[in-house]
Amino acid sequence: MNPDNLPILSDYKWFLNTLPEAALVVDDRGEILIANEMARRVFKSSGDSFHAKHVWELIPVEKREGHDDKMASFHKSPEKESRIANSALEAVRGDGTRFAIVIILRQITLACGSYTLAICQDVSEQRYLVTGLRNELDQERLLARTDPLTSIANIRSFRAELERSIERLTRYGRHFSLISIDLDNFKPINDDYGHAEGDKVLIDVGDTLKSGLRSGDFPARIGGDEFAVLLPDTDFDAARKFIPRLVETLENKMKKNDWPVTFSLGVVTFNETPGRVDKALMVADETMYLAKRSGKNRAAMRTFQ
């Protein structure tokens, strides 16, 4: 192309002002030579504030390292075109606020030399919407796994965790213990004081299980006044030593509120796989009902092998 036919900077500035996106023309030193009107709006810069400004000033300080290397790599690219589509890329406005941005770079040739054209798209609103949707999705997932009253795991989530323990036992021989917990004398609280008071009891049980268990133990509300706890990698002796402390913690919570509630527990250590989640739950429930029939307010224990 004949150099005499190439546009000059002033002509190109007029052209950039017709674009719907923010546009900057930068020389090989990183100095901004042209900024269109949309760039002034996006970056909240007025008047000639872009004049002789270095592109670094549009980048957060902690993210400037490596920028020159990226630009050098861009100039060496045979296509001389690159799309930076990283939603985490940030830019800085004239008022100091930061925003998410997507940038398209392209090398252009004018009568006075070659420069970099940067088309900048403000995607902060899109990122805000995506973040909001992601948070909503995370909340929905949490609700799907959590009992809404006690805020511990629900039966669906517990079954999935129990399934994983059964699989680990099947594959690697890693035994586990399962506790089925039923509240003794819970019905009179609902009958005498109302369901709101009964809910308080259940909430306190859930809170106590969350705070009184070891890291890695998995409590859940199975339904009504029935709870369960999964103790991964816990053999019979370890479970036997753990149960009195758990019962004492639960009973102290009940006594603190003058609730006449005690606990019947069925504790099963699985040294062999039960095969199915339903089978494991059934064995634990049967053991818990053995404690009930033996006078309540106690723990019955067994091994499954």
PDB file of C-alpha atoms in Angstrom:
ATOM      1  CA  MET A   1       0.000   0.000   0.000  1.00  0.00           C
ATOM      2  CA  ASN A   2       1.253   3.471  -0.847  1.00  0.00           C
ATOM      3  CA  PRO A   3       2.153   5.288   2.427  1.00  0.00           C
ATOM      4  CA  ASP A   4       0.595   8.420   1.004  1.00  0.00           C
ATOM      5  CA  ASN A   5      -2.779   6.682   1.088  1.00  0.00           C
ATOM      6  CA  LEU A   6      -2.524   5.667   4.749  1.00  0.00           C
ATOM      7  CA  PRO A   7      -4.660   7.544   7.313  1.00  0.00           C
ATOM      8  CA  ILE A   8      -3.072   9.939   9.757  1.00  0.00           C
ATOM      9  CA  LEU A   9      -3.700  10.098  13.518  1.00  0.00           C
ATOM     10  CA  SER A  10      -6.279  12.860  13.305  1.00  0.00           C
ATOM     11  CA  ASP A  11      -8.272  10.965  10.673  1.00  0.00           C
ATOM     12  CA  TYR A  12      -8.148   7.819  12.758  1.00  0.00           C
ATOM     13  CA  LYS A  13      -9.366   9.660  15.826  1.00  0.00           C
ATOM     14  CA  TRP A  14     -12.461  10.703  13.904  1.00  0.00           C
ATOM     15  CA  PHE A  15     -13.028   7.101  12.890  1.00  0.00           C
ATOM     16  CA  LEU A  16     -12.648   5.768  16.455  1.00  0.00           C
ATOM     17  CA  ASN A  17     -15.303   8.184  17.691  1.00  0.00           C
ATOM     18  CA  THR A  18     -17.820   6.335  15.521  1.00  0.00           C
ATOM     19  CA  LEU A  19     -17.212   3.061  17.377  1.00  0.00           C
ATOM     20  CA  PRO A  20     -19.657   1.875  20.078  1.00  0.00           C
ATOM     21  CA  GLU A  21     -16.810   0.542  22.256  1.00  0.00           C
ATOM     22  CA  ALA A  22     -13.980   2.254  24.103  1.00  0.00           C
ATOM     23  CA  ALA A  23     -10.901   2.444  21.859  1.00  0.00           C
ATOM     24  CA  LEU A  24      -7.295   3.450  22.521  1.00  0.00           C
ATOM     25  CA  VAL A  25      -4.319   3.822  20.205  1.00  0.00           C
ATOM     26  CA  VAL A  26      -1.022   3.090  21.991  1.00  0.00           C
ATOM     27  CA  ASP A  27       2.557   3.448  20.741  1.00  0.00           C
ATOM     28  CA  ASP A  28       5.340   0.915  21.311  1.00  0.00           C
ATOM     29  CA  ARG A  29       6.305   2.638  24.583  1.00  0.00           C
ATOM     30  CA  GLY A  30       2.816   2.169  26.012  1.00  0.00           C
ATOM     31  CA  GLU A  31       1.874   5.839  25.666  1.00  0.00           C
ATOM     32  CA  ILE A  32      -1.768   6.507  24.805  1.00  0.00           C
ATOM     33  CA  LEU A  33      -1.967   8.642  21.660  1.00  0.00           C
ATOM     34  CA  ILE A  34      -5.694   8.537  20.965  1.00  0.00           C
ATOM     35  CA  ALA A  35      -8.712   7.823  23.157  1.00  0.00           C
ATOM     36  CA  ASN A  36     -12.201   8.008  21.689  1.00  0.00           C
ATOM     37  CA  GLU A  37     -15.198   9.528  23.451  1.00  0.00           C
ATOM     38  CA  MET A  38     -16.457   6.125  24.610  1.00  0.00           C
ATOM     39  CA  ALA A  39     -13.083   5.466  26.271  1.00  0.00           C
ATOM     40  CA  ARG A  40     -13.455   8.695  28.223  1.00  0.00           C
ATOM     41  CA  ARG A  41     -16.858   7.530  29.445  1.00  0.00           C
ATOM     42  CA  VAL A  42     -15.767   3.985  30.300  1.00  0.00           C
ATOM     43  CA  PHE A  43     -12.591   5.073  32.084  1.00  0.00           C
ATOM     44  CA  LYS A  44     -14.271   8.199  33.531  1.00  0.00           C
ATOM     45  CA  SER A  45     -11.604  10.522  32.185  1.00  0.00           C
ATOM     46  CA  SER A  46     -12.391  14.078  31.135  1.00  0.00           C
ATOM     47  CA  GLY A  47     -10.717  16.606  28.869  1.00  0.00           C
ATOM     48  CA  ASP A  48      -7.173  15.718  27.850  1.00  0.00           C
ATOM     49  CA  SER A  49      -6.558  13.429  30.818  1.00  0.00           C
ATOM     50  CA  PHE A  50      -5.564  10.620  28.421  1.00  0.00           C
ATOM     51  CA  HIS A  51      -2.926  12.795  26.746  1.00  0.00           C
ATOM     52  CA  ALA A  52       0.590  11.345  27.219  1.00  0.00           C
ATOM     53  CA  LYS A  53      -0.828   8.875  29.686  1.00  0.00           C
ATOM     54  CA  HIS A  54       0.848   5.476  29.960  1.00  0.00           C
ATOM     55  CA  VAL A  55      -1.382   2.447  29.548  1.00  0.00           C
ATOM     56  CA  TRP A  56      -0.040   1.198  32.889  1.00  0.00           C
ATOM     57  CA  GLU A  57      -2.125   3.852  34.612  1.00  0.00           C
ATOM     58  CA  LEU A  58      -5.240   1.959  33.522  1.00  0.00           C
ATOM     59  CA  ILE A  59      -4.014  -1.259  35.154  1.00  0.00           C
ATOM     60  CA  PRO A  60      -4.106  -2.028  38.922  1.00  0.00           C
ATOM     61  CA  VAL A  61      -0.617  -1.638  40.389  1.00  0.00           C
ATOM     62  CA  GLU A  62      -0.356  -5.248  41.559  1.00  0.00           C
ATOM     63  CA  LYS A  63      -1.216  -6.515  38.068  1.00  0.00           C
ATOM     64  CA  ARG A  64       1.246  -4.451  36.036  1.00  0.00           C
ATOM     65  CA  GLU A  65       4.051  -6.981  36.301  1.00  0.00           C
ATOM     66  CA  GLY A  66       4.422  -8.866  33.060  1.00  0.00           C
ATOM     67  CA  HIS A  67       2.393  -6.385  31.001  1.00  0.00           C
ATOM     68  CA  ASP A  68       5.400  -5.371  28.879  1.00  0.00           C
ATOM     69  CA  ASP A  69       6.192  -9.022  28.175  1.00  0.00           C
ATOM     70  CA  LYS A  70       2.619  -9.639  27.045  1.00  0.00           C
ATOM     71  CA  MET A  71       2.756  -6.636  24.725  1.00  0.00           C
ATOM     72  CA  ALA A  72       6.100  -7.771  23.302  1.00  0.00           C
ATOM     73  CA  SER A  73       4.614 -11.201  22.668  1.00  0.00           C
ATOM     74  CA  PHE A  74       1.671  -9.587  20.936  1.00  0.00           C
ATOM     75  CA  HIS A  75       3.906  -7.558  18.609  1.00  0.00           C
ATOM     76  CA  LYS A  76       5.840 -10.722  17.689  1.00  0.00           C
ATOM     77  CA  SER A  77       2.641 -12.559  16.807  1.00  0.00           C
ATOM     78  CA  PRO A  78       2.345 -13.051  13.029  1.00  0.00           C
ATOM     79  CA  GLU A  79      -1.405 -12.411  13.162  1.00  0.00           C
ATOM     80  CA  LYS A  80      -0.903  -9.157  15.103  1.00  0.00           C
ATOM     81  CA  GLU A  81      -4.285  -9.750  16.655  1.00  0.00           C
ATOM     82  CA  SER A  82      -5.186 -11.082  20.072  1.00  0.00           C
ATOM     83  CA  ARG A  83      -8.330 -11.358  22.160  1.00  0.00           C
ATOM     84  CA  ILE A  84      -7.931 -11.135  25.934  1.00  0.00           C
ATOM     85  CA  ALA A  85     -11.206 -12.661  27.141  1.00  0.00           C
ATOM     86  CA  ASN A  86     -10.422 -13.070  30.818  1.00  0.00           C
ATOM     87  CA  SER A  87     -13.402 -11.992  32.932  1.00  0.00           C
ATOM     88  CA  ALA A  88     -11.022 -11.538  35.887  1.00  0.00           C
ATOM     89  CA  LEU A  89      -9.003  -8.885  34.003  1.00  0.00           C
ATOM     90  CA  GLU A  90      -9.358  -5.566  35.794  1.00  0.00           C
ATOM     91  CA  ALA A  91      -8.872  -1.944  34.785  1.00  0.00           C
ATOM     92  CA  VAL A  92      -8.865   1.274  36.808  1.00  0.00           C
ATOM     93  CA  ARG A  93     -11.132   4.245  36.139  1.00  0.00           C
ATOM     94  CA  GLY A  94     -10.141   7.863  36.599  1.00  0.00           C
ATOM     95  CA  ASP A  95     -11.909   7.942  39.979  1.00  0.00           C
ATOM     96  CA  GLY A  96      -9.881   4.957  41.211  1.00  0.00           C
ATOM     97  CA  THR A  97     -12.658   2.374  40.981  1.00  0.00           C
ATOM     98  CA  ARG A  98     -11.947  -0.958  39.328  1.00  0.00           C
ATOM     99  CA  PHE A  99     -14.009  -2.814  36.787  1.00  0.00           C
ATOM    100  CA  ALA A 100     -13.935  -6.003  34.747  1.00  0.00           C
ATOM    101  CA  ILE A 101     -12.854  -5.608  31.171  1.00  0.00           C
ATOM    102  CA  VAL A 102     -12.355  -7.586  27.956  1.00  0.00           C
ATOM    103  CA  ILE A 103      -9.769  -6.270  25.506  1.00  0.00           C
ATOM    104  CA  ILE A 104      -9.210  -6.897  21.796  1.00  0.00           C
ATOM    105  CA  LEU A 105      -5.750  -5.881  20.556  1.00  0.00           C
ATOM    106  CA  ARG A 106      -4.823  -5.290  16.944  1.00  0.00           C
ATOM    107  CA  GLN A 107      -1.820  -3.758  15.256  1.00  0.00           C
ATOM    108  CA  ILE A 108      -2.625  -0.911  12.894  1.00  0.00           C
ATOM    109  CA  THR A 109      -0.442   0.943  10.384  1.00  0.00           C
ATOM    110  CA  LEU A 110      -0.830   4.685   9.907  1.00  0.00           C
ATOM    111  CA  ALA A 111       1.140   7.147   7.827  1.00  0.00           C
ATOM    112  CA  CYS A 112       3.362   7.958  10.789  1.00  0.00           C
ATOM    113  CA  GLY A 113       4.047   4.367  11.899  1.00  0.00           C
ATOM    114  CA  SER A 114       2.617   1.200  13.463  1.00  0.00           C
ATOM    115  CA  TYR A 115       0.594   1.260  16.666  1.00  0.00           C
ATOM    116  CA  THR A 116      -1.584  -0.945  18.858  1.00  0.00           C
ATOM    117  CA  LEU A 117      -5.349  -0.513  18.778  1.00  0.00           C
ATOM    118  CA  ALA A 118      -7.093  -1.644  21.984  1.00  0.00           C
ATOM    119  CA  ILE A 119     -10.862  -2.121  21.893  1.00  0.00           C
ATOM    120  CA  CYS A 120     -12.076  -2.238  25.502  1.00  0.00           C
ATOM    121  CA  GLN A 121     -15.419  -3.632  26.638  1.00  0.00           C
ATOM    122  CA  ASP A 122     -16.699  -2.976  30.155  1.00  0.00           C
ATOM    123  CA  VAL A 123     -18.111  -6.313  31.347  1.00  0.00           C
ATOM    124  CA  SER A 124     -18.485  -5.450  35.024  1.00  0.00           C
ATOM    125  CA  GLU A 125     -22.280  -5.632  34.845  1.00  0.00           C
ATOM    126  CA  GLN A 126     -22.148  -9.025  33.148  1.00  0.00           C
ATOM    127  CA  ARG A 127     -19.699 -10.295  35.759  1.00  0.00           C
ATOM    128  CA  TYR A 128     -21.967  -8.938  38.502  1.00  0.00           C
ATOM    129  CA  LEU A 129     -24.919 -10.809  37.021  1.00  0.00           C
ATOM    130  CA  VAL A 130     -22.909 -14.010  36.578  1.00  0.00           C
ATOM    131  CA  THR A 131     -21.618 -13.763  40.151  1.00  0.00           C
ATOM    132  CA  GLY A 132     -25.168 -13.247  41.398  1.00  0.00           C
ATOM    133  CA  LEU A 133     -26.431 -16.250  39.445  1.00  0.00           C
ATOM    134  CA  ARG A 134     -23.527 -18.351  40.688  1.00  0.00           C
ATOM    135  CA  ASN A 135     -24.281 -17.352  44.280  1.00  0.00           C
ATOM    136  CA  GLU A 136     -27.938 -18.221  43.797  1.00  0.00           C
ATOM    137  CA  LEU A 137     -26.973 -21.588  42.338  1.00  0.00           C
ATOM    138  CA  ASP A 138     -24.627 -22.262  45.253  1.00  0.00           C
ATOM    139  CA  GLN A 139     -27.418 -21.339  47.661  1.00  0.00           C
ATOM    140  CA  GLU A 140     -29.838 -23.683  45.893  1.00  0.00           C
ATOM    141  CA  ARG A 141     -27.281 -26.476  46.078  1.00  0.00           C
ATOM    142  CA  LEU A 142     -26.770 -25.797  49.768  1.00  0.00           C
ATOM    143  CA  LEU A 143     -30.516 -25.856  50.413  1.00  0.00           C
ATOM    144  CA  ALA A 144     -30.802 -29.142  48.538  1.00  0.00           C
ATOM    145  CA  ARG A 145     -28.258 -30.693  50.931  1.00  0.00           C
ATOM    146  CA  THR A 146     -29.320 -29.020  54.184  1.00  0.00           C
ATOM    147  CA  ASP A 147     -32.173 -29.523  56.613  1.00  0.00           C
ATOM    148  CA  PRO A 148     -33.920 -26.112  56.699  1.00  0.00           C
ATOM    149  CA  LEU A 149     -34.711 -26.231  60.438  1.00  0.00           C
ATOM    150  CA  THR A 150     -31.424 -27.401  61.960  1.00  0.00           C
ATOM    151  CA  SER A 151     -28.995 -26.317  59.196  1.00  0.00           C
ATOM    152  CA  ILE A 152     -27.203 -29.651  59.267  1.00  0.00           C
ATOM    153  CA  ALA A 153     -27.263 -32.186  56.433  1.00  0.00           C
ATOM    154  CA  ASN A 154     -30.579 -33.651  55.325  1.00  0.00           C
ATOM    155  CA  ILE A 155     -31.291 -37.306  54.572  1.00  0.00           C
ATOM    156  CA  ARG A 156     -30.432 -36.888  50.877  1.00  0.00           C
ATOM    157  CA  SER A 157     -26.997 -35.486  51.618  1.00  0.00           C
ATOM    158  CA  PHE A 158     -26.413 -38.033  54.377  1.00  0.00           C
ATOM    159  CA  ARG A 159     -27.202 -40.941  52.084  1.00  0.00           C
ATOM    160  CA  ALA A 160     -24.664 -39.661  49.557  1.00  0.00           C
ATOM    161  CA  GLU A 161     -21.972 -39.370  52.249  1.00  0.00           C
ATOM    162  CA  LEU A 162     -22.814 -42.807  53.604  1.00  0.00           C
ATOM    163  CA  GLU A 163     -22.577 -44.226  50.097  1.00  0.00           C
ATOM    164  CA  ARG A 164     -19.032 -42.871  49.851  1.00  0.00           C
ATOM    165  CA  SER A 165     -18.073 -44.512  53.149  1.00  0.00           C
ATOM    166  CA  ILE A 166     -19.489 -47.836  51.983  1.00  0.00           C
ATOM    167  CA  GLU A 167     -17.478 -47.542  48.780  1.00  0.00           C
ATOM    168  CA  ARG A 168     -14.269 -46.793  50.717  1.00  0.00           C
ATOM    169  CA  LEU A 169     -14.908 -49.822  52.931  1.00  0.00           C
ATOM    170  CA  THR A 170     -15.536 -52.011  49.879  1.00  0.00           C
ATOM    171  CA  ARG A 171     -12.432 -50.857  48.014  1.00  0.00           C
ATOM    172  CA  TYR A 172      -9.905 -50.150  50.736  1.00  0.00           C
ATOM    173  CA  GLY A 173     -11.226 -51.842  53.875  1.00  0.00           C
ATOM    174  CA  ARG A 174     -11.657 -48.498  55.689  1.00  0.00           C
ATOM    175  CA  HIS A 175     -14.230 -49.237  58.379  1.00  0.00           C
ATOM    176  CA  PHE A 176     -16.696 -46.667  59.658  1.00  0.00           C
ATOM    177  CA  SER A 177     -19.260 -46.296  62.422  1.00  0.00           C
ATOM    178  CA  LEU A 178     -22.834 -45.134  62.067  1.00  0.00           C
ATOM    179  CA  ILE A 179     -24.940 -43.651  64.880  1.00  0.00           C
ATOM    180  CA  SER A 180     -28.734 -43.541  64.813  1.00  0.00           C
ATOM    181  CA  ILE A 181     -30.145 -41.083  67.404  1.00  0.00           C
ATOM    182  CA  ASP A 182     -33.748 -40.820  68.535  1.00  0.00           C
ATOM    183  CA  LEU A 183     -35.015 -38.250  71.060  1.00  0.00           C
ATOM    184  CA  ASP A 184     -36.780 -39.767  74.074  1.00  0.00           C
ATOM    185  CA  ASN A 185     -39.838 -37.930  75.454  1.00  0.00           C
ATOM    186  CA  PHE A 186     -39.925 -35.481  72.572  1.00  0.00           C
ATOM    187  CA  LYS A 187     -43.641 -35.832  71.792  1.00  0.00           C
ATOM    188  CA  PRO A 188     -44.787 -34.379  75.152  1.00  0.00           C
ATOM    189  CA  ILE A 189     -42.852 -31.175  74.407  1.00  0.00           C
ATOM    190  CA  ASN A 190     -44.784 -30.686  71.185  1.00  0.00           C
ATOM    191  CA  ASP A 191     -48.047 -31.597  72.920  1.00  0.00           C
ATOM    192  CA  ASP A 192     -47.546 -29.496  76.081  1.00  0.00           C
ATOM    193  CA  TYR A 193     -45.567 -26.500  74.796  1.00  0.00           C
ATOM    194  CA  GLY A 194     -46.321 -26.421  71.085  1.00  0.00           C
ATOM    195  CA  HIS A 195     -44.348 -27.147  67.946  1.00  0.00           C
ATOM    196  CA  ALA A 196     -42.354 -23.898  68.183  1.00  0.00           C
ATOM    197  CA  GLU A 197     -40.777 -25.137  71.404  1.00  0.00           C
ATOM    198  CA  GLY A 198     -40.242 -28.547  69.840  1.00  0.00           C
ATOM    199  CA  ASP A 199     -38.424 -26.858  66.950  1.00  0.00           C
ATOM    200  CA  LYS A 200     -36.110 -25.162  69.458  1.00  0.00           C
ATOM    201  CA  VAL A 201     -35.188 -28.566  70.854  1.00  0.00           C
ATOM    202  CA  LEU A 202     -34.370 -29.891  67.378  1.00  0.00           C
ATOM    203  CA  ILE A 203     -32.341 -26.794  66.532  1.00  0.00           C
ATOM    204  CA  ASP A 204     -30.342 -27.182  69.744  1.00  0.00           C
ATOM    205  CA  VAL A 205     -29.662 -30.825  68.952  1.00  0.00           C
ATOM    206  CA  GLY A 206     -28.451 -29.852  65.484  1.00  0.00           C
ATOM    207  CA  ASP A 207     -26.215 -27.115  66.895  1.00  0.00           C
ATOM    208  CA  THR A 208     -24.790 -29.492  69.492  1.00  0.00           C
ATOM    209  CA  LEU A 209     -23.991 -32.110  66.880  1.00  0.00           C
ATOM    210  CA  LYS A 210     -22.249 -29.529  64.704  1.00  0.00           C
ATOM    211  CA  SER A 211     -20.097 -28.220  67.550  1.00  0.00           C
ATOM    212  CA  GLY A 212     -19.576 -31.440  69.491  1.00  0.00           C
ATOM    213  CA  LEU A 213     -18.271 -33.690  66.743  1.00  0.00           C
ATOM    214  CA  ARG A 214     -14.782 -34.175  65.423  1.00  0.00           C
ATOM    215  CA  SER A 215     -13.577 -32.766  62.133  1.00  0.00           C
ATOM    216  CA  GLY A 216     -14.705 -35.124  59.396  1.00  0.00           C
ATOM    217  CA  ASP A 217     -17.705 -36.515  61.303  1.00  0.00           C
ATOM    218  CA  PHE A 218     -20.968 -36.017  59.442  1.00  0.00           C
ATOM    219  CA  PRO A 219     -24.236 -35.251  61.318  1.00  0.00           C
ATOM    220  CA  ALA A 220     -27.674 -35.117  59.721  1.00  0.00           C
ATOM    221  CA  ARG A 221     -31.329 -34.831  60.563  1.00  0.00           C
ATOM    222  CA  ILE A 222     -33.002 -37.890  59.101  1.00  0.00           C
ATOM    223  CA  GLY A 223     -36.535 -36.686  59.768  1.00  0.00           C
ATOM    224  CA  GLY A 224     -38.818 -35.739  62.658  1.00  0.00           C
ATOM    225  CA  ASP A 225     -36.836 -36.210  65.877  1.00  0.00           C
ATOM    226  CA  GLU A 226     -34.384 -38.684  64.362  1.00  0.00           C
ATOM    227  CA  PHE A 227     -30.749 -37.799  63.726  1.00  0.00           C
ATOM    228  CA  ALA A 228     -27.733 -39.720  62.488  1.00  0.00           C
ATOM    229  CA  VAL A 229     -23.980 -39.292  62.620  1.00  0.00           C
ATOM    230  CA  LEU A 230     -21.411 -40.867  60.322  1.00  0.00           C
ATOM    231  CA  LEU A 231     -17.976 -41.474  61.858  1.00  0.00           C
ATOM    232  CA  PRO A 232     -15.534 -42.204  59.008  1.00  0.00           C
ATOM    233  CA  ASP A 233     -12.452 -44.324  59.726  1.00  0.00           C
ATOM    234  CA  THR A 234     -13.745 -45.117  63.235  1.00  0.00           C
ATOM    235  CA  ASP A 235     -13.506 -48.629  64.653  1.00  0.00           C
ATOM    236  CA  PHE A 236     -15.594 -50.127  67.457  1.00  0.00           C
ATOM    237  CA  ASP A 237     -13.247 -49.146  70.296  1.00  0.00           C
ATOM    238  CA  ALA A 238     -12.945 -45.551  69.095  1.00  0.00           C
ATOM    239  CA  ALA A 239     -16.733 -45.286  68.733  1.00  0.00           C
ATOM    240  CA  ARG A 240     -17.271 -46.806  72.194  1.00  0.00           C
ATOM    241  CA  LYS A 241     -14.998 -44.176  73.759  1.00  0.00           C
ATOM    242  CA  PHE A 242     -16.609 -41.356  71.800  1.00  0.00           C
ATOM    243  CA  ILE A 243     -20.270 -42.082  72.576  1.00  0.00           C
ATOM    244  CA  PRO A 244     -20.311 -41.123  76.303  1.00  0.00           C
ATOM    245  CA  ARG A 245     -18.841 -37.711  75.531  1.00  0.00           C
ATOM    246  CA  LEU A 246     -21.398 -37.116  72.762  1.00  0.00           C
ATOM    247  CA  VAL A 247     -24.311 -38.163  74.997  1.00  0.00           C
ATOM    248  CA  GLU A 248     -23.077 -35.970  77.842  1.00  0.00           C
ATOM    249  CA  THR A 249     -22.867 -32.959  75.530  1.00  0.00           C
ATOM    250  CA  LEU A 250     -26.411 -33.526  74.251  1.00  0.00           C
ATOM    251  CA  GLU A 251     -27.852 -34.078  77.728  1.00  0.00           C
ATOM    252  CA  ASN A 252     -26.181 -30.969  79.142  1.00  0.00           C
ATOM    253  CA  LYS A 253     -27.816 -28.944  76.385  1.00  0.00           C
ATOM    254  CA  MET A 254     -31.227 -30.350  77.268  1.00  0.00           C
ATOM    255  CA  LYS A 255     -30.748 -29.769  81.014  1.00  0.00           C
ATOM    256  CA  LYS A 256     -29.675 -26.192  80.403  1.00  0.00           C
ATOM    257  CA  ASN A 257     -33.144 -25.484  78.969  1.00  0.00           C
ATOM    258  CA  ASP A 258     -35.021 -27.737  81.409  1.00  0.00           C
ATOM    259  CA  TRP A 259     -36.191 -30.010  78.610  1.00  0.00           C
ATOM    260  CA  PRO A 260     -36.998 -33.582  79.791  1.00  0.00           C
ATOM    261  CA  VAL A 261     -35.394 -35.054  76.672  1.00  0.00           C
ATOM    262  CA  THR A 262     -32.924 -37.936  76.690  1.00  0.00           C
ATOM    263  CA  PHE A 263     -31.393 -39.904  73.832  1.00  0.00           C
ATOM    264  CA  SER A 264     -31.479 -43.467  72.584  1.00  0.00           C
ATOM    265  CA  LEU A 265     -28.566 -44.336  70.327  1.00  0.00           C
ATOM    266  CA  GLY A 266     -27.803 -47.231  68.040  1.00  0.00           C
ATOM    267  CA  VAL A 267     -24.124 -47.432  67.170  1.00  0.00           C
ATOM    268  CA  VAL A 268     -22.881 -49.832  64.502  1.00  0.00           C
ATOM    269  CA  THR A 269     -19.283 -50.279  63.388  1.00  0.00           C
ATOM    270  CA  PHE A 270     -19.079 -51.671  59.870  1.00  0.00           C
ATOM    271  CA  ASN A 271     -16.077 -53.915  59.401  1.00  0.00           C
ATOM    272  CA  GLU A 272     -17.696 -55.486  56.343  1.00  0.00           C
ATOM    273  CA  THR A 273     -19.707 -53.666  53.716  1.00  0.00           C
ATOM    274  CA  PRO A 274     -23.485 -53.678  54.105  1.00  0.00           C
ATOM    275  CA  GLY A 275     -23.704 -53.384  50.331  1.00  0.00           C
ATOM    276  CA  ARG A 276     -26.421 -50.761  50.276  1.00  0.00           C
ATOM    277  CA  VAL A 277     -27.150 -47.498  52.078  1.00  0.00           C
ATOM    278  CA  ASP A 278     -30.625 -48.699  53.053  1.00  0.00           C
ATOM    279  CA  LYS A 279     -29.140 -51.793  54.674  1.00  0.00           C
ATOM    280  CA  ALA A 280     -26.673 -49.710  56.732  1.00  0.00           C
ATOM    281  CA  LEU A 281     -29.439 -47.362  57.909  1.00  0.00           C
ATOM    282  CA  MET A 282     -31.708 -50.268  58.751  1.00  0.00           C
ATOM    283  CA  VAL A 283     -29.012 -51.969  60.889  1.00  0.00           C
ATOM    284  CA  ALA A 284     -28.361 -48.719  62.772  1.00  0.00           C
ATOM    285  CA  ASP A 285     -32.098 -48.148  63.328  1.00  0.00           C
ATOM    286  CA  GLU A 286     -32.589 -51.697  64.603  1.00  0.00           C
ATOM    287  CA  THR A 287     -29.753 -51.173  67.056  1.00  0.00           C
ATOM    288  CA  MET A 288     -31.254 -47.861  68.204  1.00  0.00           C
ATOM    289  CA  TYR A 289     -34.659 -49.501  68.796  1.00  0.00           C
ATOM    290  CA  LEU A 290     -32.901 -52.116  70.883  1.00  0.00           C
ATOM    291  CA  ALA A 291     -31.768 -49.245  73.153  1.00  0.00           C
ATOM    292  CA  LYS A 292     -35.359 -47.947  73.205  1.00  0.00           C
ATOM    293  CA  ARG A 293     -36.768 -51.303  74.234  1.00  0.00           C
ATOM    294  CA  SER A 294     -34.109 -51.642  76.916  1.00  0.00           C
ATOM    295  CA  GLY A 295     -35.404 -48.572  78.745  1.00  0.00           C
ATOM    296  CA  LYS A 296     -34.361 -45.586  76.623  1.00  0.00           C
ATOM    297  CA  ASN A 297     -31.678 -43.045  77.548  1.00  0.00           C
ATOM    298  CA  ARG A 298     -28.848 -45.380  76.579  1.00  0.00           C
ATOM    299  CA  ALA A 299     -26.695 -46.559  73.695  1.00  0.00           C
ATOM    300  CA  ALA A 300     -26.715 -49.990  72.131  1.00  0.00           C
ATOM    301  CA  MET A 301     -23.602 -50.971  70.188  1.00  0.00           C
ATOM    302  CA  ARG A 302     -22.676 -53.728  67.751  1.00  0.00           C
ATOM    303  CA  THR A 303     -20.388 -54.561  64.885  1.00  0.00           C
ATOM    304  CA  PHE A 304     -21.452 -55.548  61.398  1.00  0.00           C
ATOM    305  CA  GLN A 305     -19.216 -58.303  60.030  1.00  0.00           C
TER     306      GLN A 305
END
